[in-house]
């Protein structure tokens, strides 16, 4: 898959089959559309193109609104999209100037003159252009003028999937990891760099990797203890993670820590991915550190048994 960040660099002589949108999370509903685009492009010996925007439009139009959290960073999104066989990912830098373009100008200047679309595939409720004025109505209206085909994903086909990025975000924020993973069609993960912490986990007998997330808009699940898988140094391990403020230790800053089972390597400075399988329990303030140690031992034993049964299914 080729990634295009400047429309001037898009040069393609085969028919272009395109879809567009933010596609945050690349969930099951998105996958249905992407698969359709790839299939259609192959049928007509064309190329499949997904046009997306970065940053997310809401982050540009409402910069003081810090409520929006993304299921996937732009790099994660690109990696996920590539796995579906797309030929091109076109990342259009979203600006306030772009937000003011009318639906007609967007179709003419970007879709037709820059991306040379032959077919556009969109959902029944797709919106675009200034104040989201553009819809399937405008796409159909100008199709004869600009000589492109329209392939509309039916409302029934999308509703059958019953998936939305908002539902997935809410499930993660509620700690309902299995439901979020079911809607995503994969295990939700976060990536970050292992940084030096206060090494309190080691003194408790449970050394942890403290993970720093560079993208401030990446969604982090609700506080608690989780059964997780960890990808690091090209291998996958089971482990348990804690998201929260570690109240027993009187720490106030929210952190992400992961204890990797049967692992002793020094991984400071390494990138690590945490895949969330199940939320295990709430973060608890224990009366003594010794009680916390007992609970951590119980958590580790239970999560180890959980993975033994989980992996045997």
PDB file of C-alpha atoms in Angstrom:
ATOM      1  CA  UNK A   1       0.000   0.000   0.000  1.00  0.00           C
ATOM      2  CA  UNK A   2       1.297   3.428  -0.946  1.00  0.00           C
ATOM      3  CA  UNK A   3       0.713   6.321   1.437  1.00  0.00           C
ATOM      4  CA  UNK A   4       0.137   9.701  -0.226  1.00  0.00           C
ATOM      5  CA  UNK A   5       0.314  12.842   1.900  1.00  0.00           C
ATOM      6  CA  UNK A   6       0.392  15.355  -0.967  1.00  0.00           C
ATOM      7  CA  UNK A   7      -2.321  15.166  -3.624  1.00  0.00           C
ATOM      8  CA  UNK A   8       0.169  16.382  -6.229  1.00  0.00           C
ATOM      9  CA  UNK A   9       2.046  13.094  -5.803  1.00  0.00           C
ATOM     10  CA  UNK A  10      -0.944  10.950  -6.728  1.00  0.00           C
ATOM     11  CA  UNK A  11      -0.347   9.687 -10.265  1.00  0.00           C
ATOM     12  CA  UNK A  12      -2.359   6.682 -11.398  1.00  0.00           C
ATOM     13  CA  UNK A  13      -3.487   5.611 -14.869  1.00  0.00           C
ATOM     14  CA  UNK A  14      -5.808   2.786 -13.850  1.00  0.00           C
ATOM     15  CA  UNK A  15      -9.451   3.401 -12.858  1.00  0.00           C
ATOM     16  CA  UNK A  16      -9.674   4.719  -9.302  1.00  0.00           C
ATOM     17  CA  UNK A  17     -12.216   3.169  -6.914  1.00  0.00           C
ATOM     18  CA  UNK A  18     -12.373   5.397  -3.846  1.00  0.00           C
ATOM     19  CA  UNK A  19     -14.018   5.684  -0.477  1.00  0.00           C
ATOM     20  CA  UNK A  20     -13.496   8.460   2.048  1.00  0.00           C
ATOM     21  CA  UNK A  21     -13.922   9.156   5.743  1.00  0.00           C
ATOM     22  CA  UNK A  22     -12.090   9.176   9.075  1.00  0.00           C
ATOM     23  CA  UNK A  23     -12.300   5.376   9.580  1.00  0.00           C
ATOM     24  CA  UNK A  24     -11.231   5.652  13.224  1.00  0.00           C
ATOM     25  CA  UNK A  25     -10.520   2.199  14.600  1.00  0.00           C
ATOM     26  CA  UNK A  26     -11.070   0.456  11.238  1.00  0.00           C
ATOM     27  CA  UNK A  27     -13.855  -1.526  12.908  1.00  0.00           C
ATOM     28  CA  UNK A  28     -16.093  -4.221  11.410  1.00  0.00           C
ATOM     29  CA  UNK A  29     -18.348  -1.658   9.714  1.00  0.00           C
ATOM     30  CA  UNK A  30     -15.354   0.061   8.127  1.00  0.00           C
ATOM     31  CA  UNK A  31     -13.938  -3.291   7.080  1.00  0.00           C
ATOM     32  CA  UNK A  32     -17.131  -4.051   5.179  1.00  0.00           C
ATOM     33  CA  UNK A  33     -16.716  -0.885   3.090  1.00  0.00           C
ATOM     34  CA  UNK A  34     -12.968  -1.358   2.572  1.00  0.00           C
ATOM     35  CA  UNK A  35     -13.413  -4.955   1.447  1.00  0.00           C
ATOM     36  CA  UNK A  36     -16.044  -3.773  -1.028  1.00  0.00           C
ATOM     37  CA  UNK A  37     -13.684  -1.113  -2.421  1.00  0.00           C
ATOM     38  CA  UNK A  38     -10.825  -3.581  -2.884  1.00  0.00           C
ATOM     39  CA  UNK A  39     -13.111  -6.137  -4.542  1.00  0.00           C
ATOM     40  CA  UNK A  40     -14.624  -3.561  -6.919  1.00  0.00           C
ATOM     41  CA  UNK A  41     -11.179  -2.271  -7.934  1.00  0.00           C
ATOM     42  CA  UNK A  42      -9.988  -5.783  -8.765  1.00  0.00           C
ATOM     43  CA  UNK A  43     -13.117  -6.475 -10.818  1.00  0.00           C
ATOM     44  CA  UNK A  44     -12.419  -3.539 -13.152  1.00  0.00           C
ATOM     45  CA  UNK A  45      -8.611  -3.836 -13.087  1.00  0.00           C
ATOM     46  CA  UNK A  46      -8.392  -0.589 -11.161  1.00  0.00           C
ATOM     47  CA  UNK A  47      -6.823   0.611  -7.938  1.00  0.00           C
ATOM     48  CA  UNK A  48      -8.429   0.890  -4.498  1.00  0.00           C
ATOM     49  CA  UNK A  49      -8.033   4.216  -2.687  1.00  0.00           C
ATOM     50  CA  UNK A  50      -9.073   5.354   0.766  1.00  0.00           C
ATOM     51  CA  UNK A  51      -9.087   9.092   1.388  1.00  0.00           C
ATOM     52  CA  UNK A  52      -8.892  10.096   5.026  1.00  0.00           C
ATOM     53  CA  UNK A  53      -8.102  13.226   6.987  1.00  0.00           C
ATOM     54  CA  UNK A  54      -5.449  14.106   9.541  1.00  0.00           C
ATOM     55  CA  UNK A  55      -5.798  15.561  12.082  1.00  0.00           C
ATOM     56  CA  UNK A  56      -9.380  14.500  12.780  1.00  0.00           C
ATOM     57  CA  UNK A  57     -11.665  17.392  11.678  1.00  0.00           C
ATOM     58  CA  UNK A  58     -13.029  17.911  15.201  1.00  0.00           C
ATOM     59  CA  UNK A  59      -9.521  18.518  16.525  1.00  0.00           C
ATOM     60  CA  UNK A  60      -9.074  21.362  14.027  1.00  0.00           C
ATOM     61  CA  UNK A  61     -12.547  22.890  14.213  1.00  0.00           C
ATOM     62  CA  UNK A  62     -12.849  22.629  18.013  1.00  0.00           C
ATOM     63  CA  UNK A  63      -9.252  22.810  19.331  1.00  0.00           C
ATOM     64  CA  UNK A  64     -10.367  23.517  22.903  1.00  0.00           C
ATOM     65  CA  UNK A  65     -12.506  20.384  23.038  1.00  0.00           C
ATOM     66  CA  UNK A  66     -10.335  17.729  24.649  1.00  0.00           C
ATOM     67  CA  UNK A  67     -13.109  15.149  24.910  1.00  0.00           C
ATOM     68  CA  UNK A  68     -12.478  13.362  21.615  1.00  0.00           C
ATOM     69  CA  UNK A  69     -10.212  10.353  21.968  1.00  0.00           C
ATOM     70  CA  UNK A  70      -9.213   8.248  18.982  1.00  0.00           C
ATOM     71  CA  UNK A  71      -9.308   4.476  18.714  1.00  0.00           C
ATOM     72  CA  UNK A  72      -6.323   4.507  16.371  1.00  0.00           C
ATOM     73  CA  UNK A  73      -3.422   6.831  15.687  1.00  0.00           C
ATOM     74  CA  UNK A  74      -2.709   7.669  12.051  1.00  0.00           C
ATOM     75  CA  UNK A  75       0.163   5.135  12.002  1.00  0.00           C
ATOM     76  CA  UNK A  76      -2.021   2.403  13.510  1.00  0.00           C
ATOM     77  CA  UNK A  77      -4.756   3.203  11.003  1.00  0.00           C
ATOM     78  CA  UNK A  78      -2.312   2.895   8.092  1.00  0.00           C
ATOM     79  CA  UNK A  79      -1.062  -0.474   9.322  1.00  0.00           C
ATOM     80  CA  UNK A  80      -4.602  -1.792   9.732  1.00  0.00           C
ATOM     81  CA  UNK A  81      -5.706  -0.576   6.295  1.00  0.00           C
ATOM     82  CA  UNK A  82      -2.730  -2.153   4.580  1.00  0.00           C
ATOM     83  CA  UNK A  83      -3.780  -5.562   5.880  1.00  0.00           C
ATOM     84  CA  UNK A  84      -6.960  -5.361   3.766  1.00  0.00           C
ATOM     85  CA  UNK A  85      -5.094  -5.061   0.485  1.00  0.00           C
ATOM     86  CA  UNK A  86      -5.710  -1.381  -0.265  1.00  0.00           C
ATOM     87  CA  UNK A  87      -3.536   0.069  -3.009  1.00  0.00           C
ATOM     88  CA  UNK A  88      -3.450   3.654  -1.728  1.00  0.00           C
ATOM     89  CA  UNK A  89      -4.052   5.502   1.519  1.00  0.00           C
ATOM     90  CA  UNK A  90      -4.377   9.214   0.780  1.00  0.00           C
ATOM     91  CA  UNK A  91      -4.008  11.351   3.914  1.00  0.00           C
ATOM     92  CA  UNK A  92      -5.400  14.831   3.320  1.00  0.00           C
ATOM     93  CA  UNK A  93      -4.126  17.368   5.874  1.00  0.00           C
ATOM     94  CA  UNK A  94      -7.286  18.777   7.401  1.00  0.00           C
ATOM     95  CA  UNK A  95      -7.292  22.560   7.840  1.00  0.00           C
ATOM     96  CA  UNK A  96      -9.882  25.250   8.416  1.00  0.00           C
ATOM     97  CA  UNK A  97      -9.489  26.149   4.738  1.00  0.00           C
ATOM     98  CA  UNK A  98     -10.411  22.586   3.751  1.00  0.00           C
ATOM     99  CA  UNK A  99     -13.433  22.757   6.065  1.00  0.00           C
ATOM    100  CA  UNK A 100     -14.801  25.733   4.103  1.00  0.00           C
ATOM    101  CA  UNK A 101     -14.798  23.955   0.720  1.00  0.00           C
ATOM    102  CA  UNK A 102     -18.300  23.353  -0.617  1.00  0.00           C
ATOM    103  CA  UNK A 103     -19.459  19.859  -1.527  1.00  0.00           C
ATOM    104  CA  UNK A 104     -19.259  20.764  -5.223  1.00  0.00           C
ATOM    105  CA  UNK A 105     -15.712  22.131  -4.955  1.00  0.00           C
ATOM    106  CA  UNK A 106     -14.595  19.105  -2.933  1.00  0.00           C
ATOM    107  CA  UNK A 107     -15.874  16.737  -5.612  1.00  0.00           C
ATOM    108  CA  UNK A 108     -14.472  18.814  -8.479  1.00  0.00           C
ATOM    109  CA  UNK A 109     -11.104  19.938  -7.077  1.00  0.00           C
ATOM    110  CA  UNK A 110     -10.118  16.932  -4.970  1.00  0.00           C
ATOM    111  CA  UNK A 111     -12.000  13.808  -6.015  1.00  0.00           C
ATOM    112  CA  UNK A 112     -12.079  14.471  -9.758  1.00  0.00           C
ATOM    113  CA  UNK A 113      -9.138  16.728 -10.649  1.00  0.00           C
ATOM    114  CA  UNK A 114      -6.632  15.406  -8.097  1.00  0.00           C
ATOM    115  CA  UNK A 115      -7.666  11.794  -7.503  1.00  0.00           C
ATOM    116  CA  UNK A 116      -9.341  11.123 -10.879  1.00  0.00           C
ATOM    117  CA  UNK A 117     -12.076   8.928  -9.438  1.00  0.00           C
ATOM    118  CA  UNK A 118     -13.790   6.401 -11.653  1.00  0.00           C
ATOM    119  CA  UNK A 119     -16.046   5.017  -8.903  1.00  0.00           C
ATOM    120  CA  UNK A 120     -16.854   6.323  -5.435  1.00  0.00           C
ATOM    121  CA  UNK A 121     -18.173   3.972  -2.767  1.00  0.00           C
ATOM    122  CA  UNK A 122     -19.881   5.509   0.263  1.00  0.00           C
ATOM    123  CA  UNK A 123     -22.402   4.634   2.938  1.00  0.00           C
ATOM    124  CA  UNK A 124     -25.973   5.893   2.826  1.00  0.00           C
ATOM    125  CA  UNK A 125     -25.300   8.454   5.590  1.00  0.00           C
ATOM    126  CA  UNK A 126     -21.948   9.791   4.363  1.00  0.00           C
ATOM    127  CA  UNK A 127     -21.419  13.546   4.883  1.00  0.00           C
ATOM    128  CA  UNK A 128     -18.657  15.857   3.645  1.00  0.00           C
ATOM    129  CA  UNK A 129     -17.850  19.426   2.625  1.00  0.00           C
ATOM    130  CA  UNK A 130     -18.569  22.760   4.317  1.00  0.00           C
ATOM    131  CA  UNK A 131     -20.793  22.306   7.363  1.00  0.00           C
ATOM    132  CA  UNK A 132     -21.166  18.648   6.263  1.00  0.00           C
ATOM    133  CA  UNK A 133     -23.570  19.841   3.588  1.00  0.00           C
ATOM    134  CA  UNK A 134     -22.472  17.162   1.126  1.00  0.00           C
ATOM    135  CA  UNK A 135     -24.269  13.815   1.014  1.00  0.00           C
ATOM    136  CA  UNK A 136     -25.125  11.023  -1.387  1.00  0.00           C
ATOM    137  CA  UNK A 137     -27.497  13.540  -3.017  1.00  0.00           C
ATOM    138  CA  UNK A 138     -24.624  15.791  -4.133  1.00  0.00           C
ATOM    139  CA  UNK A 139     -22.491  12.829  -5.136  1.00  0.00           C
ATOM    140  CA  UNK A 140     -25.263  11.609  -7.431  1.00  0.00           C
ATOM    141  CA  UNK A 141     -26.087  15.118  -8.668  1.00  0.00           C
ATOM    142  CA  UNK A 142     -22.607  15.773 -10.051  1.00  0.00           C
ATOM    143  CA  UNK A 143     -21.811  12.248 -11.239  1.00  0.00           C
ATOM    144  CA  UNK A 144     -22.979  12.899 -14.803  1.00  0.00           C
ATOM    145  CA  UNK A 145     -21.056  16.161 -15.047  1.00  0.00           C
ATOM    146  CA  UNK A 146     -17.805  14.556 -13.916  1.00  0.00           C
ATOM    147  CA  UNK A 147     -18.396  11.085 -15.348  1.00  0.00           C
ATOM    148  CA  UNK A 148     -17.907   8.863 -12.305  1.00  0.00           C
ATOM    149  CA  UNK A 149     -19.875   5.889 -11.036  1.00  0.00           C
ATOM    150  CA  UNK A 150     -21.494   5.605  -7.609  1.00  0.00           C
ATOM    151  CA  UNK A 151     -21.630   2.451  -5.547  1.00  0.00           C
ATOM    152  CA  UNK A 152     -23.696   3.082  -2.430  1.00  0.00           C
ATOM    153  CA  UNK A 153     -23.506   0.758   0.555  1.00  0.00           C
ATOM    154  CA  UNK A 154     -27.126   0.117   1.488  1.00  0.00           C
ATOM    155  CA  UNK A 155     -28.453   1.180   4.882  1.00  0.00           C
ATOM    156  CA  UNK A 156     -29.426  -2.420   5.627  1.00  0.00           C
ATOM    157  CA  UNK A 157     -25.890  -3.679   4.920  1.00  0.00           C
ATOM    158  CA  UNK A 158     -24.360  -1.186   7.341  1.00  0.00           C
ATOM    159  CA  UNK A 159     -27.038  -1.537  10.022  1.00  0.00           C
ATOM    160  CA  UNK A 160     -26.689  -5.321   9.937  1.00  0.00           C
ATOM    161  CA  UNK A 161     -23.192  -4.779  11.313  1.00  0.00           C
ATOM    162  CA  UNK A 162     -24.434  -2.491  14.142  1.00  0.00           C
ATOM    163  CA  UNK A 163     -20.974  -1.042  14.722  1.00  0.00           C
ATOM    164  CA  UNK A 164     -19.808   2.507  15.334  1.00  0.00           C
ATOM    165  CA  UNK A 165     -16.617   4.088  16.639  1.00  0.00           C
ATOM    166  CA  UNK A 166     -18.675   5.764  19.375  1.00  0.00           C
ATOM    167  CA  UNK A 167     -20.001   2.417  20.643  1.00  0.00           C
ATOM    168  CA  UNK A 168     -16.453   1.056  20.781  1.00  0.00           C
ATOM    169  CA  UNK A 169     -15.142   4.118  22.626  1.00  0.00           C
ATOM    170  CA  UNK A 170     -17.934   3.826  25.186  1.00  0.00           C
ATOM    171  CA  UNK A 171     -17.260   0.117  25.698  1.00  0.00           C
ATOM    172  CA  UNK A 172     -13.563   0.785  26.357  1.00  0.00           C
ATOM    173  CA  UNK A 173     -14.324   3.659  28.714  1.00  0.00           C
ATOM    174  CA  UNK A 174     -16.757   1.381  30.578  1.00  0.00           C
ATOM    175  CA  UNK A 175     -14.167  -1.405  30.798  1.00  0.00           C
ATOM    176  CA  UNK A 176     -16.183  -3.752  28.584  1.00  0.00           C
ATOM    177  CA  UNK A 177     -13.155  -5.007  26.681  1.00  0.00           C
ATOM    178  CA  UNK A 178     -14.676  -8.174  25.133  1.00  0.00           C
ATOM    179  CA  UNK A 179     -17.516  -6.144  23.596  1.00  0.00           C
ATOM    180  CA  UNK A 180     -15.118  -3.519  22.213  1.00  0.00           C
ATOM    181  CA  UNK A 181     -12.909  -6.229  20.726  1.00  0.00           C
ATOM    182  CA  UNK A 182     -15.939  -7.941  19.195  1.00  0.00           C
ATOM    183  CA  UNK A 183     -17.008  -4.706  17.459  1.00  0.00           C
ATOM    184  CA  UNK A 184     -13.456  -3.982  16.315  1.00  0.00           C
ATOM    185  CA  UNK A 185     -12.925  -7.482  14.959  1.00  0.00           C
ATOM    186  CA  UNK A 186      -9.572  -7.611  16.747  1.00  0.00           C
ATOM    187  CA  UNK A 187      -7.953  -6.898  20.130  1.00  0.00           C
ATOM    188  CA  UNK A 188      -7.734  -3.205  21.061  1.00  0.00           C
ATOM    189  CA  UNK A 189      -4.206  -2.063  21.734  1.00  0.00           C
ATOM    190  CA  UNK A 190      -2.094   0.919  22.695  1.00  0.00           C
ATOM    191  CA  UNK A 191       1.539   1.532  21.823  1.00  0.00           C
ATOM    192  CA  UNK A 192       4.128   3.519  23.649  1.00  0.00           C
ATOM    193  CA  UNK A 193       7.734   3.797  24.721  1.00  0.00           C
ATOM    194  CA  UNK A 194       8.975   2.166  27.928  1.00  0.00           C
ATOM    195  CA  UNK A 195      10.280   4.870  30.241  1.00  0.00           C
ATOM    196  CA  UNK A 196      11.976   4.811  33.621  1.00  0.00           C
ATOM    197  CA  UNK A 197       9.521   4.836  36.523  1.00  0.00           C
ATOM    198  CA  UNK A 198       9.950   4.909  40.281  1.00  0.00           C
ATOM    199  CA  UNK A 199      10.713   1.149  40.308  1.00  0.00           C
ATOM    200  CA  UNK A 200       8.134   0.527  43.052  1.00  0.00           C
ATOM    201  CA  UNK A 201       6.802  -2.478  41.148  1.00  0.00           C
ATOM    202  CA  UNK A 202      10.169  -4.205  41.459  1.00  0.00           C
ATOM    203  CA  UNK A 203      10.211  -3.712  45.227  1.00  0.00           C
ATOM    204  CA  UNK A 204       6.780  -5.385  45.346  1.00  0.00           C
ATOM    205  CA  UNK A 205       8.092  -8.383  43.428  1.00  0.00           C
ATOM    206  CA  UNK A 206       6.265  -7.358  40.255  1.00  0.00           C
ATOM    207  CA  UNK A 207       8.570  -5.289  38.022  1.00  0.00           C
ATOM    208  CA  UNK A 208       6.578  -3.241  35.542  1.00  0.00           C
ATOM    209  CA  UNK A 209       7.240  -1.451  32.293  1.00  0.00           C
ATOM    210  CA  UNK A 210       5.975   2.107  32.469  1.00  0.00           C
ATOM    211  CA  UNK A 211       4.527   2.997  29.083  1.00  0.00           C
ATOM    212  CA  UNK A 212       4.406   6.552  27.774  1.00  0.00           C
ATOM    213  CA  UNK A 213       1.861   7.262  25.022  1.00  0.00           C
ATOM    214  CA  UNK A 214       3.004  10.075  22.738  1.00  0.00           C
ATOM    215  CA  UNK A 215      -0.353  10.713  21.046  1.00  0.00           C
ATOM    216  CA  UNK A 216      -2.440  12.657  23.559  1.00  0.00           C
ATOM    217  CA  UNK A 217      -5.640  11.926  21.619  1.00  0.00           C
ATOM    218  CA  UNK A 218      -5.289   8.137  21.810  1.00  0.00           C
ATOM    219  CA  UNK A 219      -8.081   6.593  23.875  1.00  0.00           C
ATOM    220  CA  UNK A 220      -6.969   4.851  27.070  1.00  0.00           C
ATOM    221  CA  UNK A 221      -9.434   2.378  28.681  1.00  0.00           C
ATOM    222  CA  UNK A 222     -10.893   3.115  32.114  1.00  0.00           C
ATOM    223  CA  UNK A 223      -8.715   2.700  35.206  1.00  0.00           C
ATOM    224  CA  UNK A 224      -8.238  -0.811  36.520  1.00  0.00           C
ATOM    225  CA  UNK A 225      -6.249  -4.025  36.269  1.00  0.00           C
ATOM    226  CA  UNK A 226      -6.309  -5.877  32.951  1.00  0.00           C
ATOM    227  CA  UNK A 227      -5.356  -9.227  31.490  1.00  0.00           C
ATOM    228  CA  UNK A 228      -3.224  -8.261  28.497  1.00  0.00           C
ATOM    229  CA  UNK A 229      -0.944  -9.514  25.797  1.00  0.00           C
ATOM    230  CA  UNK A 230       2.263  -7.627  25.200  1.00  0.00           C
ATOM    231  CA  UNK A 231       4.181  -7.304  21.949  1.00  0.00           C
ATOM    232  CA  UNK A 232       7.806  -6.365  22.540  1.00  0.00           C
ATOM    233  CA  UNK A 233      11.138  -7.307  20.966  1.00  0.00           C
ATOM    234  CA  UNK A 234       9.293  -9.145  18.164  1.00  0.00           C
ATOM    235  CA  UNK A 235       7.632 -11.567  20.600  1.00  0.00           C
ATOM    236  CA  UNK A 236       4.238 -11.808  22.320  1.00  0.00           C
ATOM    237  CA  UNK A 237       3.854 -12.397  26.053  1.00  0.00           C
ATOM    238  CA  UNK A 238       0.974 -12.615  28.495  1.00  0.00           C
ATOM    239  CA  UNK A 239       0.816 -10.158  31.347  1.00  0.00           C
ATOM    240  CA  UNK A 240      -1.265  -7.880  33.515  1.00  0.00           C
ATOM    241  CA  UNK A 241      -1.522  -4.122  33.243  1.00  0.00           C
ATOM    242  CA  UNK A 242      -2.620  -1.391  35.595  1.00  0.00           C
ATOM    243  CA  UNK A 243      -4.103   1.900  34.442  1.00  0.00           C
ATOM    244  CA  UNK A 244      -4.595   4.464  37.171  1.00  0.00           C
ATOM    245  CA  UNK A 245      -3.040   6.457  39.972  1.00  0.00           C
ATOM    246  CA  UNK A 246      -1.797   3.592  42.208  1.00  0.00           C
ATOM    247  CA  UNK A 247      -3.623   4.866  45.331  1.00  0.00           C
ATOM    248  CA  UNK A 248      -1.995   2.442  47.788  1.00  0.00           C
ATOM    249  CA  UNK A 249       1.352   4.023  46.973  1.00  0.00           C
ATOM    250  CA  UNK A 250      -0.080   7.561  47.314  1.00  0.00           C
ATOM    251  CA  UNK A 251       0.718   8.456  43.719  1.00  0.00           C
ATOM    252  CA  UNK A 252      -1.514  10.988  41.978  1.00  0.00           C
ATOM    253  CA  UNK A 253      -0.496  10.899  38.323  1.00  0.00           C
ATOM    254  CA  UNK A 254      -2.331   8.504  36.023  1.00  0.00           C
ATOM    255  CA  UNK A 255       0.013   5.959  34.528  1.00  0.00           C
ATOM    256  CA  UNK A 256       0.056   2.817  32.408  1.00  0.00           C
ATOM    257  CA  UNK A 257       2.157  -0.038  33.793  1.00  0.00           C
ATOM    258  CA  UNK A 258       2.440  -3.603  32.593  1.00  0.00           C
ATOM    259  CA  UNK A 259       3.957  -6.639  34.293  1.00  0.00           C
ATOM    260  CA  UNK A 260       5.051  -9.142  31.655  1.00  0.00           C
ATOM    261  CA  UNK A 261       4.947 -12.777  32.747  1.00  0.00           C
ATOM    262  CA  UNK A 262       8.196 -14.757  32.453  1.00  0.00           C
ATOM    263  CA  UNK A 263      10.159 -11.777  31.161  1.00  0.00           C
ATOM    264  CA  UNK A 264      13.300 -10.155  32.543  1.00  0.00           C
ATOM    265  CA  UNK A 265      14.870  -8.176  29.671  1.00  0.00           C
ATOM    266  CA  UNK A 266      15.805  -4.503  29.929  1.00  0.00           C
ATOM    267  CA  UNK A 267      13.431  -2.731  27.538  1.00  0.00           C
ATOM    268  CA  UNK A 268      13.861   0.932  28.468  1.00  0.00           C
ATOM    269  CA  UNK A 269      13.436   3.013  25.321  1.00  0.00           C
ATOM    270  CA  UNK A 270      11.769   0.185  23.399  1.00  0.00           C
ATOM    271  CA  UNK A 271       8.348   0.456  21.773  1.00  0.00           C
ATOM    272  CA  UNK A 272       5.805  -1.834  23.362  1.00  0.00           C
ATOM    273  CA  UNK A 273       2.213  -2.694  22.440  1.00  0.00           C
ATOM    274  CA  UNK A 274      -0.382  -3.644  25.048  1.00  0.00           C
ATOM    275  CA  UNK A 275      -3.357  -5.645  23.767  1.00  0.00           C
ATOM    276  CA  UNK A 276      -6.341  -5.587  26.130  1.00  0.00           C
ATOM    277  CA  UNK A 277      -8.114  -8.926  26.543  1.00  0.00           C
ATOM    278  CA  UNK A 278     -10.196  -8.451  29.704  1.00  0.00           C
ATOM    279  CA  UNK A 279     -10.636  -5.972  32.524  1.00  0.00           C
ATOM    280  CA  UNK A 280      -9.859  -7.908  35.686  1.00  0.00           C
ATOM    281  CA  UNK A 281     -10.791  -5.649  38.568  1.00  0.00           C
ATOM    282  CA  UNK A 282     -11.013  -2.082  39.812  1.00  0.00           C
ATOM    283  CA  UNK A 283      -7.974  -0.248  41.034  1.00  0.00           C
ATOM    284  CA  UNK A 284      -8.130  -0.532  44.826  1.00  0.00           C
ATOM    285  CA  UNK A 285      -6.519   1.401  47.690  1.00  0.00           C
ATOM    286  CA  UNK A 286      -5.196  -1.184  50.152  1.00  0.00           C
ATOM    287  CA  UNK A 287      -4.494  -0.390  53.791  1.00  0.00           C
ATOM    288  CA  UNK A 288      -0.933  -1.733  53.544  1.00  0.00           C
ATOM    289  CA  UNK A 289       1.613  -2.458  50.843  1.00  0.00           C
ATOM    290  CA  UNK A 290       1.695  -6.085  52.020  1.00  0.00           C
ATOM    291  CA  UNK A 291      -2.010  -6.472  51.228  1.00  0.00           C
ATOM    292  CA  UNK A 292      -1.318  -5.023  47.771  1.00  0.00           C
ATOM    293  CA  UNK A 293       1.438  -7.621  47.277  1.00  0.00           C
ATOM    294  CA  UNK A 294      -0.956 -10.437  48.186  1.00  0.00           C
ATOM    295  CA  UNK A 295      -3.520  -9.116  45.706  1.00  0.00           C
ATOM    296  CA  UNK A 296      -0.947  -8.825  42.924  1.00  0.00           C
ATOM    297  CA  UNK A 297       0.081 -12.466  43.488  1.00  0.00           C
ATOM    298  CA  UNK A 298      -3.565 -13.518  43.320  1.00  0.00           C
ATOM    299  CA  UNK A 299      -4.109 -11.442  40.155  1.00  0.00           C
ATOM    300  CA  UNK A 300      -1.076 -12.965  38.460  1.00  0.00           C
ATOM    301  CA  UNK A 301      -2.132 -16.522  39.307  1.00  0.00           C
ATOM    302  CA  UNK A 302      -5.726 -15.973  38.176  1.00  0.00           C
ATOM    303  CA  UNK A 303      -4.757 -14.214  34.943  1.00  0.00           C
ATOM    304  CA  UNK A 304      -2.231 -16.950  34.138  1.00  0.00           C
ATOM    305  CA  UNK A 305      -4.981 -19.560  34.544  1.00  0.00           C
ATOM    306  CA  UNK A 306      -7.347 -17.407  32.491  1.00  0.00           C
ATOM    307  CA  UNK A 307      -4.878 -17.310  29.576  1.00  0.00           C
ATOM    308  CA  UNK A 308      -4.315 -21.066  29.785  1.00  0.00           C
ATOM    309  CA  UNK A 309      -8.046 -21.640  29.244  1.00  0.00           C
ATOM    310  CA  UNK A 310      -8.410 -18.717  26.821  1.00  0.00           C
ATOM    311  CA  UNK A 311      -5.654 -19.994  24.535  1.00  0.00           C
ATOM    312  CA  UNK A 312      -6.978 -23.559  24.575  1.00  0.00           C
ATOM    313  CA  UNK A 313     -10.327 -22.508  23.086  1.00  0.00           C
TER     314      UNK A 313
END
